[in-house]
Amino acid sequence: TEALLVITAGDVPRKILLTTKAGSFLGGSPPSCTHIIAQNLRLLANDNAIDKTKVRYSDQSIGTLDFSGNETWTPGANTSGFFTAEARPDEVVALTENTNEVFVFGSRTLQIMQPDANLVYAPATTKEYGCTAPYSVIKLDEGFAWLDSRRRFVRSDGRSIGRIGGDAVSNDGDLGPLVEGSDGFGYRV
């Protein structure tokens, strides 16, 4: 955000104040999470402990000095709350954003959510491509690439989806003999 760098590693998120470089736990009872993003003046996080089908979001915060909204996570308090990627409520394994959209990677689906004046976040589209490796998601110029639920490398901008091929994949586009894909980690060079 303008005020915070927020970091998570499967537990309670930590914050670093950008003005002072001081670090501490993020306040307001955020969920234990593996992914946290800043989007539409809020923080959004997958719920890694209580309900893995939910994405929880904080209240809004504006500016570099007052970040109190980003530390308000109680559903019903102000405008914090949660949504479920309900097209097929599978476990949310990764979360990222692309300008004005939230990409919610489930174990069997990808659902794109958009900010909405009435619902806070509303579904925009859903694709039948889940995510096997939560840390394989790579941000591209206009979309993302990841290892999908069928162990294929795919890319999408949320509207269209396509496979990525090459020497590492079989003729079917999957990882062939790879036994465990969930440990995969993606990066862009």
mmCIF file of C-alpha atoms in Angstrom:
data_model
loop_
_atom_site.group_PDB
_atom_site.id
_atom_site.type_symbol
_atom_site.label_atom_id
_atom_site.label_comp_id
_atom_site.label_asym_id
_atom_site.label_seq_id
_atom_site.Cartn_x
_atom_site.Cartn_y
_atom_site.Cartn_z
ATOM 1 C CA THR A 1 0.000 0.000 0.000
ATOM 2 C CA GLU A 2 1.076 3.641 0.220
ATOM 3 C CA ALA A 3 1.874 3.124 3.914
ATOM 4 C CA LEU A 4 2.714 -0.549 4.396
ATOM 5 C CA LEU A 5 4.714 -3.441 3.064
ATOM 6 C CA VAL A 6 2.819 -6.551 4.199
ATOM 7 C CA ILE A 7 4.438 -9.988 4.225
ATOM 8 C CA THR A 8 3.002 -13.415 4.942
ATOM 9 C CA ALA A 9 4.358 -16.949 4.979
ATOM 10 C CA GLY A 10 1.399 -19.099 5.974
ATOM 11 C CA ASP A 11 0.772 -17.459 9.333
ATOM 12 C CA VAL A 12 -0.259 -14.035 10.677
ATOM 13 C CA PRO A 13 0.904 -11.290 8.266
ATOM 14 C CA ARG A 14 3.617 -8.866 9.311
ATOM 15 C CA LYS A 15 3.818 -5.214 8.319
ATOM 16 C CA ILE A 16 6.653 -2.793 7.740
ATOM 17 C CA LEU A 17 5.774 0.893 7.972
ATOM 18 C CA LEU A 18 7.261 2.548 4.913
ATOM 19 C CA THR A 19 7.797 5.881 6.701
ATOM 20 C CA THR A 20 9.845 4.476 9.618
ATOM 21 C CA LYS A 21 10.863 0.976 8.407
ATOM 22 C CA ALA A 22 9.533 -0.400 11.740
ATOM 23 C CA GLY A 23 8.137 -3.931 11.619
ATOM 24 C CA SER A 24 5.421 -5.676 13.634
ATOM 25 C CA PHE A 25 2.438 -7.985 13.224
ATOM 26 C CA LEU A 26 -0.447 -6.618 11.138
ATOM 27 C CA GLY A 27 -3.149 -5.561 13.585
ATOM 28 C CA GLY A 28 -6.866 -6.223 13.648
ATOM 29 C CA SER A 29 -6.923 -10.047 13.591
ATOM 30 C CA PRO A 30 -6.167 -10.710 9.919
ATOM 31 C CA PRO A 31 -6.443 -14.352 8.858
ATOM 32 C CA SER A 32 -3.565 -16.772 8.900
ATOM 33 C CA CYS A 33 -2.729 -16.744 5.189
ATOM 34 C CA THR A 34 -0.280 -17.763 2.490
ATOM 35 C CA HIS A 35 -1.143 -14.899 0.112
ATOM 36 C CA ILE A 36 -1.976 -11.254 0.787
ATOM 37 C CA ILE A 37 -2.470 -8.478 -1.760
ATOM 38 C CA ALA A 38 -3.302 -4.773 -1.831
ATOM 39 C CA GLN A 39 -6.153 -3.827 -4.141
ATOM 40 C CA ASN A 40 -8.829 -1.106 -4.195
ATOM 41 C CA LEU A 41 -7.412 0.534 -1.005
ATOM 42 C CA ARG A 42 -7.835 -2.777 0.893
ATOM 43 C CA LEU A 43 -5.767 -5.774 1.879
ATOM 44 C CA LEU A 44 -7.112 -9.164 0.760
ATOM 45 C CA ALA A 45 -5.904 -12.527 2.081
ATOM 46 C CA ASN A 46 -6.779 -16.171 1.668
ATOM 47 C CA ASP A 47 -7.895 -17.844 4.912
ATOM 48 C CA ASN A 48 -5.366 -20.576 5.547
ATOM 49 C CA ALA A 49 -6.756 -21.845 8.860
ATOM 50 C CA ILE A 50 -10.506 -21.447 9.416
ATOM 51 C CA ASP A 51 -12.281 -21.516 6.032
ATOM 52 C CA LYS A 52 -10.026 -22.192 3.059
ATOM 53 C CA THR A 53 -12.798 -21.310 0.568
ATOM 54 C CA LYS A 54 -12.895 -17.657 1.692
ATOM 55 C CA VAL A 55 -10.979 -14.531 0.764
ATOM 56 C CA ARG A 56 -11.064 -12.018 3.605
ATOM 57 C CA TYR A 57 -10.618 -8.296 3.037
ATOM 58 C CA SER A 58 -9.833 -5.353 5.297
ATOM 59 C CA ASP A 59 -11.521 -1.991 5.447
ATOM 60 C CA GLN A 60 -10.170 0.721 3.121
ATOM 61 C CA SER A 61 -7.225 2.966 3.963
ATOM 62 C CA ILE A 62 -6.159 6.074 2.128
ATOM 63 C CA GLY A 63 -2.831 7.836 2.388
ATOM 64 C CA THR A 64 0.561 7.238 3.899
ATOM 65 C CA LEU A 65 -0.148 8.156 7.513
ATOM 66 C CA ASP A 66 -3.490 6.526 8.338
ATOM 67 C CA PHE A 67 -3.526 2.817 7.579
ATOM 68 C CA SER A 68 -6.038 1.896 10.305
ATOM 69 C CA GLY A 69 -8.548 0.573 7.762
ATOM 70 C CA ASN A 70 -6.036 -2.030 6.612
ATOM 71 C CA GLU A 71 -5.945 -3.284 10.207
ATOM 72 C CA THR A 72 -9.732 -3.678 10.452
ATOM 73 C CA TRP A 73 -10.645 -7.279 9.577
ATOM 74 C CA THR A 74 -13.799 -8.018 11.590
ATOM 75 C CA PRO A 75 -16.665 -8.928 9.217
ATOM 76 C CA GLY A 76 -19.420 -6.358 9.519
ATOM 77 C CA ALA A 77 -17.147 -3.736 11.058
ATOM 78 C CA ASN A 78 -17.083 -0.797 8.664
ATOM 79 C CA THR A 79 -16.606 -2.390 5.253
ATOM 80 C CA SER A 80 -14.336 -5.332 6.027
ATOM 81 C CA GLY A 81 -15.576 -8.838 5.335
ATOM 82 C CA PHE A 82 -15.091 -11.818 3.054
ATOM 83 C CA PHE A 83 -16.244 -13.410 -0.168
ATOM 84 C CA THR A 84 -16.272 -16.974 -1.401
ATOM 85 C CA ALA A 85 -15.222 -17.821 -4.930
ATOM 86 C CA GLU A 86 -18.561 -19.590 -5.287
ATOM 87 C CA ALA A 87 -18.535 -20.843 -8.858
ATOM 88 C CA ARG A 88 -17.200 -24.056 -7.369
ATOM 89 C CA PRO A 89 -16.223 -23.497 -3.753
ATOM 90 C CA ASP A 90 -12.815 -25.135 -3.844
ATOM 91 C CA GLU A 91 -9.908 -24.294 -1.575
ATOM 92 C CA VAL A 92 -8.299 -20.916 -2.347
ATOM 93 C CA VAL A 93 -4.615 -21.708 -2.851
ATOM 94 C CA ALA A 94 -3.289 -18.430 -4.315
ATOM 95 C CA LEU A 95 -4.379 -14.830 -4.634
ATOM 96 C CA THR A 96 -3.059 -12.007 -6.778
ATOM 97 C CA GLU A 97 -4.219 -8.852 -8.542
ATOM 98 C CA ASN A 98 -3.955 -7.224 -11.909
ATOM 99 C CA THR A 99 -4.912 -3.549 -11.870
ATOM 100 C CA ASN A 100 -8.631 -3.605 -11.016
ATOM 101 C CA GLU A 101 -9.214 -7.358 -10.698
ATOM 102 C CA VAL A 102 -8.531 -9.994 -8.071
ATOM 103 C CA PHE A 103 -7.416 -13.399 -9.369
ATOM 104 C CA VAL A 104 -8.548 -16.107 -6.943
ATOM 105 C CA PHE A 105 -6.776 -19.375 -7.743
ATOM 106 C CA GLY A 106 -8.634 -22.373 -6.386
ATOM 107 C CA SER A 107 -7.498 -25.960 -6.396
ATOM 108 C CA ARG A 108 -9.828 -26.619 -9.396
ATOM 109 C CA THR A 109 -10.907 -23.185 -10.678
ATOM 110 C CA LEU A 110 -9.750 -19.646 -11.348
ATOM 111 C CA GLN A 111 -12.263 -16.957 -10.467
ATOM 112 C CA ILE A 112 -11.752 -13.297 -11.251
ATOM 113 C CA MET A 113 -13.440 -10.787 -8.942
ATOM 114 C CA GLN A 114 -13.896 -7.037 -9.467
ATOM 115 C CA PRO A 115 -14.604 -4.231 -7.010
ATOM 116 C CA ASP A 116 -18.342 -3.522 -6.873
ATOM 117 C CA ALA A 117 -20.161 -0.594 -5.259
ATOM 118 C CA ASN A 118 -22.895 -2.841 -3.816
ATOM 119 C CA LEU A 119 -21.162 -6.158 -3.126
ATOM 120 C CA VAL A 120 -17.612 -4.861 -2.413
ATOM 121 C CA TYR A 121 -16.331 -7.638 -4.749
ATOM 122 C CA ALA A 122 -18.379 -9.299 -7.490
ATOM 123 C CA PRO A 123 -17.490 -12.234 -9.749
ATOM 124 C CA ALA A 124 -16.412 -11.273 -13.266
ATOM 125 C CA THR A 125 -15.568 -14.662 -14.780
ATOM 126 C CA THR A 126 -14.586 -18.212 -13.873
ATOM 127 C CA LYS A 127 -12.296 -20.648 -15.674
ATOM 128 C CA GLU A 128 -11.974 -24.414 -15.145
ATOM 129 C CA TYR A 129 -8.236 -24.161 -14.520
ATOM 130 C CA GLY A 130 -7.156 -24.589 -10.914
ATOM 131 C CA CYS A 131 -3.710 -24.178 -9.441
ATOM 132 C CA THR A 132 -1.522 -27.098 -8.335
ATOM 133 C CA ALA A 133 1.425 -25.041 -7.074
ATOM 134 C CA PRO A 134 0.380 -21.926 -5.112
ATOM 135 C CA TYR A 135 3.762 -20.252 -5.603
ATOM 136 C CA SER A 136 3.975 -20.995 -9.333
ATOM 137 C CA VAL A 137 1.839 -17.959 -10.272
ATOM 138 C CA ILE A 138 3.902 -15.485 -12.305
ATOM 139 C CA LYS A 139 2.642 -12.019 -13.191
ATOM 140 C CA LEU A 140 2.990 -11.237 -16.893
ATOM 141 C CA ASP A 141 2.306 -7.946 -18.647
ATOM 142 C CA GLU A 142 -1.441 -8.488 -19.029
ATOM 143 C CA GLY A 143 -2.076 -11.650 -17.063
ATOM 144 C CA PHE A 144 -0.524 -14.598 -15.263
ATOM 145 C CA ALA A 145 1.122 -17.949 -15.906
ATOM 146 C CA TRP A 146 0.935 -20.921 -13.500
ATOM 147 C CA LEU A 147 0.993 -24.680 -13.074
ATOM 148 C CA ASP A 148 -2.671 -25.693 -13.313
ATOM 149 C CA SER A 149 -4.637 -28.432 -11.573
ATOM 150 C CA ARG A 150 -3.877 -30.839 -14.440
ATOM 151 C CA ARG A 151 -0.115 -30.179 -14.101
ATOM 152 C CA ARG A 152 0.067 -28.058 -17.260
ATOM 153 C CA PHE A 153 1.717 -24.676 -17.643
ATOM 154 C CA VAL A 154 -0.978 -22.189 -18.657
ATOM 155 C CA ARG A 155 -1.376 -18.439 -19.054
ATOM 156 C CA SER A 156 -4.443 -16.219 -18.835
ATOM 157 C CA ASP A 157 -5.548 -12.617 -18.700
ATOM 158 C CA GLY A 158 -8.844 -13.709 -17.145
ATOM 159 C CA ARG A 159 -10.691 -13.798 -20.464
ATOM 160 C CA SER A 160 -8.802 -16.353 -22.531
ATOM 161 C CA ILE A 161 -6.561 -19.164 -21.382
ATOM 162 C CA GLY A 162 -3.845 -21.056 -23.193
ATOM 163 C CA ARG A 163 -1.217 -23.692 -22.605
ATOM 164 C CA ILE A 164 2.513 -23.000 -22.524
ATOM 165 C CA GLY A 165 4.603 -25.763 -24.079
ATOM 166 C CA GLY A 166 8.249 -26.608 -24.441
ATOM 167 C CA ASP A 167 10.884 -29.265 -23.802
ATOM 168 C CA ALA A 168 9.969 -29.686 -20.126
ATOM 169 C CA VAL A 169 6.446 -30.830 -20.897
ATOM 170 C CA SER A 170 5.037 -33.925 -22.576
ATOM 171 C CA ASN A 171 3.130 -33.957 -25.853
ATOM 172 C CA ASP A 172 -0.072 -33.504 -23.846
ATOM 173 C CA GLY A 173 1.329 -30.332 -22.261
ATOM 174 C CA ASP A 174 1.590 -31.684 -18.718
ATOM 175 C CA LEU A 175 4.639 -32.422 -16.582
ATOM 176 C CA GLY A 176 4.564 -36.144 -17.331
ATOM 177 C CA PRO A 177 6.551 -38.087 -14.730
ATOM 178 C CA LEU A 178 6.670 -35.288 -12.145
ATOM 179 C CA VAL A 179 5.252 -36.798 -8.961
ATOM 180 C CA GLU A 180 4.579 -33.731 -6.787
ATOM 181 C CA GLY A 181 3.806 -30.432 -8.491
ATOM 182 C CA SER A 182 2.554 -28.531 -5.434
ATOM 183 C CA ASP A 183 6.116 -27.577 -4.479
ATOM 184 C CA GLY A 184 6.617 -25.701 -7.748
ATOM 185 C CA PHE A 185 7.840 -22.132 -7.568
ATOM 186 C CA GLY A 186 7.551 -19.710 -10.473
ATOM 187 C CA TYR A 187 9.586 -16.663 -11.295
ATOM 188 C CA ARG A 188 10.147 -14.387 -14.258
ATOM 189 C CA VAL A 189 13.584 -13.499 -15.623
#
